[in-house]
Every structure is written in C-alpha cells, then in structure tokens.
Short mmCIF file of C-alpha atoms in Angstrom, two decimals:
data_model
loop_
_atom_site.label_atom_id
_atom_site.label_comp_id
_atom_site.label_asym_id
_atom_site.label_seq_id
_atom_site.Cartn_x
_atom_site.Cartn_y
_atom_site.Cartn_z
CA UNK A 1 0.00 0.00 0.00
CA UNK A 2 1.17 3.79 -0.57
CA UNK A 3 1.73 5.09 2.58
CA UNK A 4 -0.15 9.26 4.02
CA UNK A 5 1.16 10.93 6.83
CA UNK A 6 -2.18 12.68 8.05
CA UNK A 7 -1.60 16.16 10.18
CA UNK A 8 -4.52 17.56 11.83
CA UNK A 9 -5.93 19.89 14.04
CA UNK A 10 -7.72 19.23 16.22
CA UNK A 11 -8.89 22.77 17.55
CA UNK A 12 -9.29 24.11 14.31
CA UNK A 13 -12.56 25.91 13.17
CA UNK A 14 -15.79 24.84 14.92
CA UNK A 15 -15.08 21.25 15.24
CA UNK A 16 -15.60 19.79 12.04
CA UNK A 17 -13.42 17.39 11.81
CA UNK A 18 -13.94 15.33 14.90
CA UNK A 19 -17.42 13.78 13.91
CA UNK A 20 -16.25 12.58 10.59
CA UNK A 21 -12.80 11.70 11.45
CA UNK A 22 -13.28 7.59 11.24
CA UNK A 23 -14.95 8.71 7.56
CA UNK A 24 -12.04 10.63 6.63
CA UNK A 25 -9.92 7.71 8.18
CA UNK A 26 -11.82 5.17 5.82
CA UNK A 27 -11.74 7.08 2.97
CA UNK A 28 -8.23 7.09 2.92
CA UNK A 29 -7.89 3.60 3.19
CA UNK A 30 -10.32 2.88 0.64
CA UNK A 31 -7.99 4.59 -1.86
CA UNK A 32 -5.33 2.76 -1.04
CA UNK A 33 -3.54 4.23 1.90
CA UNK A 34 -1.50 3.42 4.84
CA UNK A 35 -1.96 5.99 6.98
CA UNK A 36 -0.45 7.87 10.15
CA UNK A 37 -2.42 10.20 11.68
CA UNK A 38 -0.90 12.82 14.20
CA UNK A 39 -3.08 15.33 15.55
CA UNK A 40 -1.12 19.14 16.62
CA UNK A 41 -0.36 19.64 20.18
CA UNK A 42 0.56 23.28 19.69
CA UNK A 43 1.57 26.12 17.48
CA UNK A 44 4.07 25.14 14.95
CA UNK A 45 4.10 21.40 15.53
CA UNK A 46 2.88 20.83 11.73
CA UNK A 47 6.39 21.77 11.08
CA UNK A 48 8.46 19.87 13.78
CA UNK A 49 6.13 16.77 12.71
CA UNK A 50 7.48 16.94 8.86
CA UNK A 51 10.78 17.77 10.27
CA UNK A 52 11.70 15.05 12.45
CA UNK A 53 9.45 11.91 10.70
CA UNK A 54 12.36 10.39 9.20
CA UNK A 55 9.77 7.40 6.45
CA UNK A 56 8.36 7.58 3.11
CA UNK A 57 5.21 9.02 2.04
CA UNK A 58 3.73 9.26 -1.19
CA UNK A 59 1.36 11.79 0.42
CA UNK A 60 1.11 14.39 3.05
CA UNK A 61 -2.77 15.21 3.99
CA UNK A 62 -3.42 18.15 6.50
CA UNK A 63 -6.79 19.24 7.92
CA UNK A 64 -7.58 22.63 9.93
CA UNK A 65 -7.21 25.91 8.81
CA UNK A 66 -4.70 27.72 6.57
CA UNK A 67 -2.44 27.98 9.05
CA UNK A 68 -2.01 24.68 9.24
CA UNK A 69 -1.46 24.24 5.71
CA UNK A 70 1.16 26.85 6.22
CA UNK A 71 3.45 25.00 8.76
CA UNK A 72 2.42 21.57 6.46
CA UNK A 73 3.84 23.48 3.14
CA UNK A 74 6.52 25.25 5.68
CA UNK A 75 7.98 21.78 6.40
CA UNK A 76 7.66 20.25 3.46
CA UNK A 77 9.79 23.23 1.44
CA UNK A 78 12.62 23.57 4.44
CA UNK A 79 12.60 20.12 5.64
CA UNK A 80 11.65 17.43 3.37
CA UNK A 81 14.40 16.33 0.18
CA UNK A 82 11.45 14.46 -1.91
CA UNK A 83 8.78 16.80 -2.27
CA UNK A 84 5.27 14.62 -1.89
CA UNK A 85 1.90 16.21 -3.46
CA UNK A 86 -0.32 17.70 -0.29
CA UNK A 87 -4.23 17.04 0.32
CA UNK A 88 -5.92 19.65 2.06
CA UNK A 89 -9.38 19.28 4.24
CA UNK A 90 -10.29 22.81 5.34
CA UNK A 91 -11.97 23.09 8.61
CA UNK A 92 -11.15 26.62 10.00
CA UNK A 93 -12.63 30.12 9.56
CA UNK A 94 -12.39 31.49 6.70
CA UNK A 95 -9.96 28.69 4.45
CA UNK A 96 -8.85 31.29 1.78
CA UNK A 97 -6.42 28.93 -0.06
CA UNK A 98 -8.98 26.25 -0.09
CA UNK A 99 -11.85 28.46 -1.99
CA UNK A 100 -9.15 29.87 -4.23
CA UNK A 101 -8.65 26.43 -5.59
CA UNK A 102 -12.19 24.83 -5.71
CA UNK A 103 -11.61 22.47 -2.74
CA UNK A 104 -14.63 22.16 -1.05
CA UNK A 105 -15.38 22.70 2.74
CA UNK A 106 -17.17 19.49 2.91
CA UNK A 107 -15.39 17.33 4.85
CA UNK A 108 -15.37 14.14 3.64
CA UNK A 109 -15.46 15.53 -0.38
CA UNK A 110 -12.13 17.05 0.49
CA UNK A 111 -11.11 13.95 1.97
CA UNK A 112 -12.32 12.21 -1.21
CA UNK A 113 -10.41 14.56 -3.26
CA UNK A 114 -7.44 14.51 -1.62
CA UNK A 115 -6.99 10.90 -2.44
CA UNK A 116 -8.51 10.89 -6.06
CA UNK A 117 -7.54 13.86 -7.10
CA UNK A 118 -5.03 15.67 -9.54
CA UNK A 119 -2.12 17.27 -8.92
CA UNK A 120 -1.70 20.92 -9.34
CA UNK A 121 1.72 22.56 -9.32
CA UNK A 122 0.91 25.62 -7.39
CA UNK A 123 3.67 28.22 -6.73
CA UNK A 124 4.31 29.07 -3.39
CA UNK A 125 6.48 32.33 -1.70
CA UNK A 126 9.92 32.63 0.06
CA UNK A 127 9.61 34.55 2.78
CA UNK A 128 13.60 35.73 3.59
CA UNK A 129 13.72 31.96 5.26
CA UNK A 130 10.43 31.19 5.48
CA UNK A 131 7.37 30.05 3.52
CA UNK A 132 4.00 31.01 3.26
CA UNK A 133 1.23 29.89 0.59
CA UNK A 134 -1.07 32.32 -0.46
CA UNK A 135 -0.32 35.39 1.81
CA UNK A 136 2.39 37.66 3.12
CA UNK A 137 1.05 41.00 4.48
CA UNK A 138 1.55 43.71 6.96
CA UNK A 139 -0.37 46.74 8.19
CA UNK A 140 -3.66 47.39 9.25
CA UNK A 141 -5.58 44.36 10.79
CA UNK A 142 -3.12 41.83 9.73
CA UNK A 143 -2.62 40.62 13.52
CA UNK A 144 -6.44 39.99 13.73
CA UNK A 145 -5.97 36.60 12.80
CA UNK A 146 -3.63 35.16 15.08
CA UNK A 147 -4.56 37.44 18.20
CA UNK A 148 -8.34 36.17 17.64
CA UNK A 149 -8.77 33.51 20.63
CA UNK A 150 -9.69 30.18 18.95
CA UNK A 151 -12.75 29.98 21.15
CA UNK A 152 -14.50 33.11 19.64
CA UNK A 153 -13.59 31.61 16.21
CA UNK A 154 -15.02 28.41 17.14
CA UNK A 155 -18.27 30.30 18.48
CA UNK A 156 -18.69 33.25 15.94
CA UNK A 157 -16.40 32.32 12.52
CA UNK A 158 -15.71 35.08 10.02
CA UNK A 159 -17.40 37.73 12.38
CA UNK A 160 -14.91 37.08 15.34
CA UNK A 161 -12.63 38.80 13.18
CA UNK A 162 -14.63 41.74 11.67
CA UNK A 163 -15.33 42.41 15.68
CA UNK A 164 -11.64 41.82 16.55
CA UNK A 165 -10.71 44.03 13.48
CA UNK A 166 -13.27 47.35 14.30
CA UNK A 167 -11.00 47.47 17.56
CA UNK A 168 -8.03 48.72 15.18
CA UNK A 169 -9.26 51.24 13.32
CA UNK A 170 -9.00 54.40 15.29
CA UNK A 171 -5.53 53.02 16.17
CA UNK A 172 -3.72 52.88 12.68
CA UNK A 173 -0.17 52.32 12.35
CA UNK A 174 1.34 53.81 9.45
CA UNK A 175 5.50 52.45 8.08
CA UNK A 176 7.74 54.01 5.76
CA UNK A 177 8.51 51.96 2.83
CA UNK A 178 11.13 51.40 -0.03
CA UNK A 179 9.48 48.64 -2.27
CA UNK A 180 11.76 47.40 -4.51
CA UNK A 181 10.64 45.32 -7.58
CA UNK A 182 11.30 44.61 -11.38
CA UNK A 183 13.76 47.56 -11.76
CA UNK A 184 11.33 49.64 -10.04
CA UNK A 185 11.26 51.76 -6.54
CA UNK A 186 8.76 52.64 -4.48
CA UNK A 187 8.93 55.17 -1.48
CA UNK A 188 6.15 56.08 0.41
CA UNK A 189 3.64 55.44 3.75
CA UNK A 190 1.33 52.88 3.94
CA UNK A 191 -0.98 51.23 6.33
CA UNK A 192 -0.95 48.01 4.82
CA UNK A 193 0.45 45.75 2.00
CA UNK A 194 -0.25 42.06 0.87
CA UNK A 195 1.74 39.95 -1.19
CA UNK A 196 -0.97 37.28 -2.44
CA UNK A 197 -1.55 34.21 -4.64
CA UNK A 198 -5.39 33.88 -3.71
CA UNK A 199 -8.61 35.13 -4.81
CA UNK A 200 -10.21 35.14 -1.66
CA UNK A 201 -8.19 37.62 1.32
CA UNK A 202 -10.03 37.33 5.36
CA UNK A 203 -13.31 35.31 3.61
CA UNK A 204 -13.62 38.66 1.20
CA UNK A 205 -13.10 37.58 -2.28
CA UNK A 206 -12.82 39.66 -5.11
CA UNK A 207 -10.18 42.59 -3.12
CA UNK A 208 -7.71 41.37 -5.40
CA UNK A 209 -8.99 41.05 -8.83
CA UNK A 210 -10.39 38.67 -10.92
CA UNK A 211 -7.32 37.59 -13.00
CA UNK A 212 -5.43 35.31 -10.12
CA UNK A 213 -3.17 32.53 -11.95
CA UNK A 214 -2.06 30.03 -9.09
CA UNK A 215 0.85 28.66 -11.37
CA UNK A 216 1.84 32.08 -13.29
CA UNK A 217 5.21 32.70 -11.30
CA UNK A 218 3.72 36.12 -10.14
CA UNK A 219 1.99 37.59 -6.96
CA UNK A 220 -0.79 40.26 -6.36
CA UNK A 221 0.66 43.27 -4.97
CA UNK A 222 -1.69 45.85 -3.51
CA UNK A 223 -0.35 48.48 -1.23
CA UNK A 224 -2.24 51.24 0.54
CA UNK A 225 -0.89 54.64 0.99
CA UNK A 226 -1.64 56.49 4.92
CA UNK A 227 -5.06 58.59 4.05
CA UNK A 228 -4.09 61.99 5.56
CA UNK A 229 -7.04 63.04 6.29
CA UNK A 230 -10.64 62.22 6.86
CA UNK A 231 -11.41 62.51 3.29
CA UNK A 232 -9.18 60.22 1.73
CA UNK A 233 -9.65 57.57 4.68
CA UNK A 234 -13.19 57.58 3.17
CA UNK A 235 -12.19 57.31 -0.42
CA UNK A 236 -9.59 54.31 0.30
CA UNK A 237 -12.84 52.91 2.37
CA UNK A 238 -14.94 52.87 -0.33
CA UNK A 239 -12.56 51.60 -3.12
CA UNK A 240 -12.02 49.12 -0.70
CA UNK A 241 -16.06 48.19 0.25
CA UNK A 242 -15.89 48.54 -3.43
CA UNK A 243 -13.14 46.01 -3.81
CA UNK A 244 -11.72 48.30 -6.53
CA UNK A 245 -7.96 49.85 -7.14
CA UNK A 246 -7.89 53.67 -6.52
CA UNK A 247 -4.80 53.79 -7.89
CA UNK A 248 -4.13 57.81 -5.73
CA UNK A 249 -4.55 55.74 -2.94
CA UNK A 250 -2.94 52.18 -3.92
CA UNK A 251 -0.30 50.64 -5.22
CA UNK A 252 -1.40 47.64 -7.23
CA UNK A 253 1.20 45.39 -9.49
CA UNK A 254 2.70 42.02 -10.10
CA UNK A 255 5.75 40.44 -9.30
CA UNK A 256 7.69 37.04 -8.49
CA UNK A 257 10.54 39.40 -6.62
CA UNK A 258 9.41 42.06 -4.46
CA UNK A 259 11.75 43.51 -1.30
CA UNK A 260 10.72 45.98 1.32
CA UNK A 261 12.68 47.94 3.33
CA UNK A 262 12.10 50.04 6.30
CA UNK A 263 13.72 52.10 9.50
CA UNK A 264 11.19 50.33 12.03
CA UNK A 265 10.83 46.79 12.35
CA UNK A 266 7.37 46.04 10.97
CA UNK A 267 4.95 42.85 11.72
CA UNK A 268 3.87 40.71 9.39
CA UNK A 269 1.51 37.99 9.32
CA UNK A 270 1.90 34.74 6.82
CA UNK A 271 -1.47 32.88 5.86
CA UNK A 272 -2.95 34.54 8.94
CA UNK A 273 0.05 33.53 11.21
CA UNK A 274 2.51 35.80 12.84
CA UNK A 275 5.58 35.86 10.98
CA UNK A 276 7.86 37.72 12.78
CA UNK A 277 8.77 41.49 12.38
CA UNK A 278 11.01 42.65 10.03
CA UNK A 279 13.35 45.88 8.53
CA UNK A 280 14.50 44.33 5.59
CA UNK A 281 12.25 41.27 3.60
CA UNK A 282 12.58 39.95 0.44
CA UNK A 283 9.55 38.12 -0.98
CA UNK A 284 10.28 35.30 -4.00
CA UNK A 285 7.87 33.31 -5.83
CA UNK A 286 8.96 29.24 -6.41
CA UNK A 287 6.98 28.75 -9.74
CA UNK A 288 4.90 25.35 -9.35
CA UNK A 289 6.95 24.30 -6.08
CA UNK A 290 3.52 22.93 -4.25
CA UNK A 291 1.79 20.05 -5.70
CA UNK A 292 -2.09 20.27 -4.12
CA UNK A 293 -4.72 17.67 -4.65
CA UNK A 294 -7.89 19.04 -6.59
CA UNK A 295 -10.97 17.62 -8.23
CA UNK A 296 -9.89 17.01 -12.40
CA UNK A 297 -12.84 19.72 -13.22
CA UNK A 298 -10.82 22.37 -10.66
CA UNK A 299 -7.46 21.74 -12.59
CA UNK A 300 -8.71 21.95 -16.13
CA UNK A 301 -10.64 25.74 -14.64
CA UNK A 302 -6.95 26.38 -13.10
CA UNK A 303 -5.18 25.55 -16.49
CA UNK A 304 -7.63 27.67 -18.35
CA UNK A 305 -7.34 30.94 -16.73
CA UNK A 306 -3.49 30.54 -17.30
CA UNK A 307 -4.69 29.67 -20.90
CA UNK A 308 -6.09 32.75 -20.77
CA UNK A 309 -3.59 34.98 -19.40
CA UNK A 310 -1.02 33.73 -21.83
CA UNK A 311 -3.19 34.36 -24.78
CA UNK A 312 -3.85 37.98 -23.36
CA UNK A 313 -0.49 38.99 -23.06
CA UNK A 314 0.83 37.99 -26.56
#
C-alpha cells in the first residue's frame, strides 16, 4: 500500500473534523492508503512533525485551517528532500487557499479529493527563510488573525474577526517603505500591503482582482498609501467596500521578486500567522513548487485561466 502521513488539528474551526474523522480515516484507506495520523499539540508542531518523521510518504494530507497548511507546506519546502503532493481538508474560519482552488469545505469531499484527485503545481512564496502559501502581508488588521482567541472563532467564525478588526481602526499604524521590484522603486507610507496568490483575502473575495493565476510565477501586490485626512480615509474605504484599485490611494502590481525595506521593524503575518517582524524582507515566488490535490474539473478551470492569461499577453 502507498503510505499518508495525516496532520490535523484538532482545535481548528468549529469542530468539524472530529465527527467525521473515522470517515475521513476510511476514505483514505479505501484509496489505497497506509496511513499515520498525528493530531497538533501546539503552534508550529505541523512543522516539527514533517521535520523530524524520518519514512516515506507518497502523500502528506493536513486538515484545519490555513495555518495549518502553512506550517504543512513550511515543512515540506525547508525540511523534506522528496517533495510529496499535499491534500488539504479545510476546517477553519475562513480557508482562503482552499476556496481559491475549488476544494470544497465538505469534509469528507475534500477527503475524497485529496486521495482521487489531480495534482496541481501551485507556486508558493519565500519569505527571507520562510514560507508562506497564499499570503504575506503587513499593516492594518493583519494581527487579527492570530490574536483572535480560537474559542471566539469556534463560536462566531468570520465575524470574530470583523469584531476583533473594528478594535483597530482608530488606532492605525502607518510604516515608511522602499518597495523594490522589477527595476522599479517605491517610497512612500502605507498602512498596509499584501503579497498574495489567492482570490479570496479574510473570507472577502474579489479585493484582489479577478485575473489570479495560481501557477503564473507572479503575486498580487496591492499596497495602501496612509489617508491623511478624513477625506481620503473615506475614499480608500470605499474603493475598498468597493473592492476596486484607486490607484491615488494604492499601489497595485505584479511580481515574483518584491523587497521591502524600512527604519522600524514592521509585523507581518503569513497565511494569517505571525511571521515575525522585520526591517529588511525579500519576498520570491517558487513557480509550481507545491503540488495540491484538486478535483480534475478544478485543474482543467486552473489551467484555463493561465490559458487565458497567456493568450492575453501575446
């Protein structure tokens, strides 16, 4: 039999996963899987787990939210020489990555496709060191996710943030920044920047644009300038409520090299998590570096839109 290491967690989300775990457990072996299961103790464990499992697996599955995937994808890139395909089972709050690609919050149907799926070659981001998958931001908000107890996500989902988030906003930090990308610099203030590879940003989709390509080599760039005053805070507002560029406002580009520079230290957060704070960071994309299970109908709507990018840009 191929052998799965399965990584869970167990606190993730409302609980999804507990119910159904002996389905998920059976599905697996009906598709032809031996299967370890190791459930997270604590905040980064994903990552000692794929670090210090010294066997063979012809697939890594992880269930819980996308921070989980994050320390999953985290070890696989730093730790792991043979780089196995990943199944993903969302079952936290808002399970950006998972929407982007069409893998459904249904338990057991992500279970299903994470053992008769495809392969997609995803690309993923360097981080200085690190890794993240579909986010690297900083800036306004971008510590709501991690300094959300679990317990009021459990309870409330997606509005535990917006109430944890209306806390910031007559508080806003605002960093000096030299962006540096494609021959290009940038100087200015901001309150917040994202590096992304996702449709879907904090549940909202459509911030971003419609045009996402998951395998492109390139990330979404949006940066927002510090209003300074009351008018343009309401402007950026409503190009935001919007979900439109307003390009006096924004910065808004792609890139598969982007570095920042600042005097002050600044936080960031990577798929939600807290990565650390930072003066200097350099943000890479690996082209097609993750291989994620989706359903066949998923990857041929994946390979399309790059279809369609390519076409648009001869």
């Amino acid at each position: 039999m191929k052998k799965m290491l399965f990584i869970y967690n167990p606190n993730s989300g409302q609980g999804l996963l507990k119910p159904k775990l002996s389905d998920v457990l059976d599905i697996f072996v009906k598709g032809g899987y031996d299967v370890t299961a190791y459930p997270t103790q604590k905040y980064h464990d994903a990552v000692a787990k794929m670090r210090s499992c010294d066997d063979h697996y012809d697939l890594v599955v992880c269930s819980g939210g996308d921070g989980t995937l994050d320390e999953v994808v985290t070890g696989m890139m730093e730790y792991r020489e043979e780089k196995v395909p990943i199944g993903y089972i969302p079952a936290g709050t808002t399970n950006d990555f998972a929407r982007s690609l069409h893998i459904s919050r249904d338990i057991l149907e992500a279970a299903d496709t994470a053992v008769n799926g495809v392969v997609f070659p995803c690309d993923v981001g360097r981080f200085n060191k690190d890794y993240f998958v579909y986010i690297a931001a900083f800036g306004l908000f971008t510590d709501v996710s991690y300094e959300t107890k679990q317990s009021m996500k459990n309870i409330l989902g997606h509005l535990a943030y917006v109430l944890e988030g209306t806390k910031r906003i007559f508080n806003i930090p605002s960093y000096k920044i030299k962006v540096t990308h494609d021959g290009e610099e940038i100087e200015d203030e901001f309150i917040f920047g994202m590096v992304t590879n996702s449709k879907s940003v904090g549940g909202f989709q459509g911030i971003i644009g419609k045009d996402v390509v998951f395998d492109d080599g390139e990330f979404e760039v949006t940066l927002i300038k510090t209003p300074k005053n009351a008018i343009e805070l309401s402007e950026l507002l409503g190009a935001i409520g919007l979900r439109q560029i307003n390009r006096e406002r924004m910065y808004s580009f792609r890139s598969g090299d982007i570095r920042f520079e600042s005097i002050d230290e600044i936080p960031w957060t990577l798929d939600g998590e807290f990565g650390g704070v930072h003066d200097e960071v350099t943000i890479r994309n690996e082209k097609q570096a993750l291989g994620i299970m989706v359903k066949k109908e998923a990857l041929e709507k994946l390979q399309k839109k790059a279809l369609k990018k390519d076409e648009k840009n001869l």
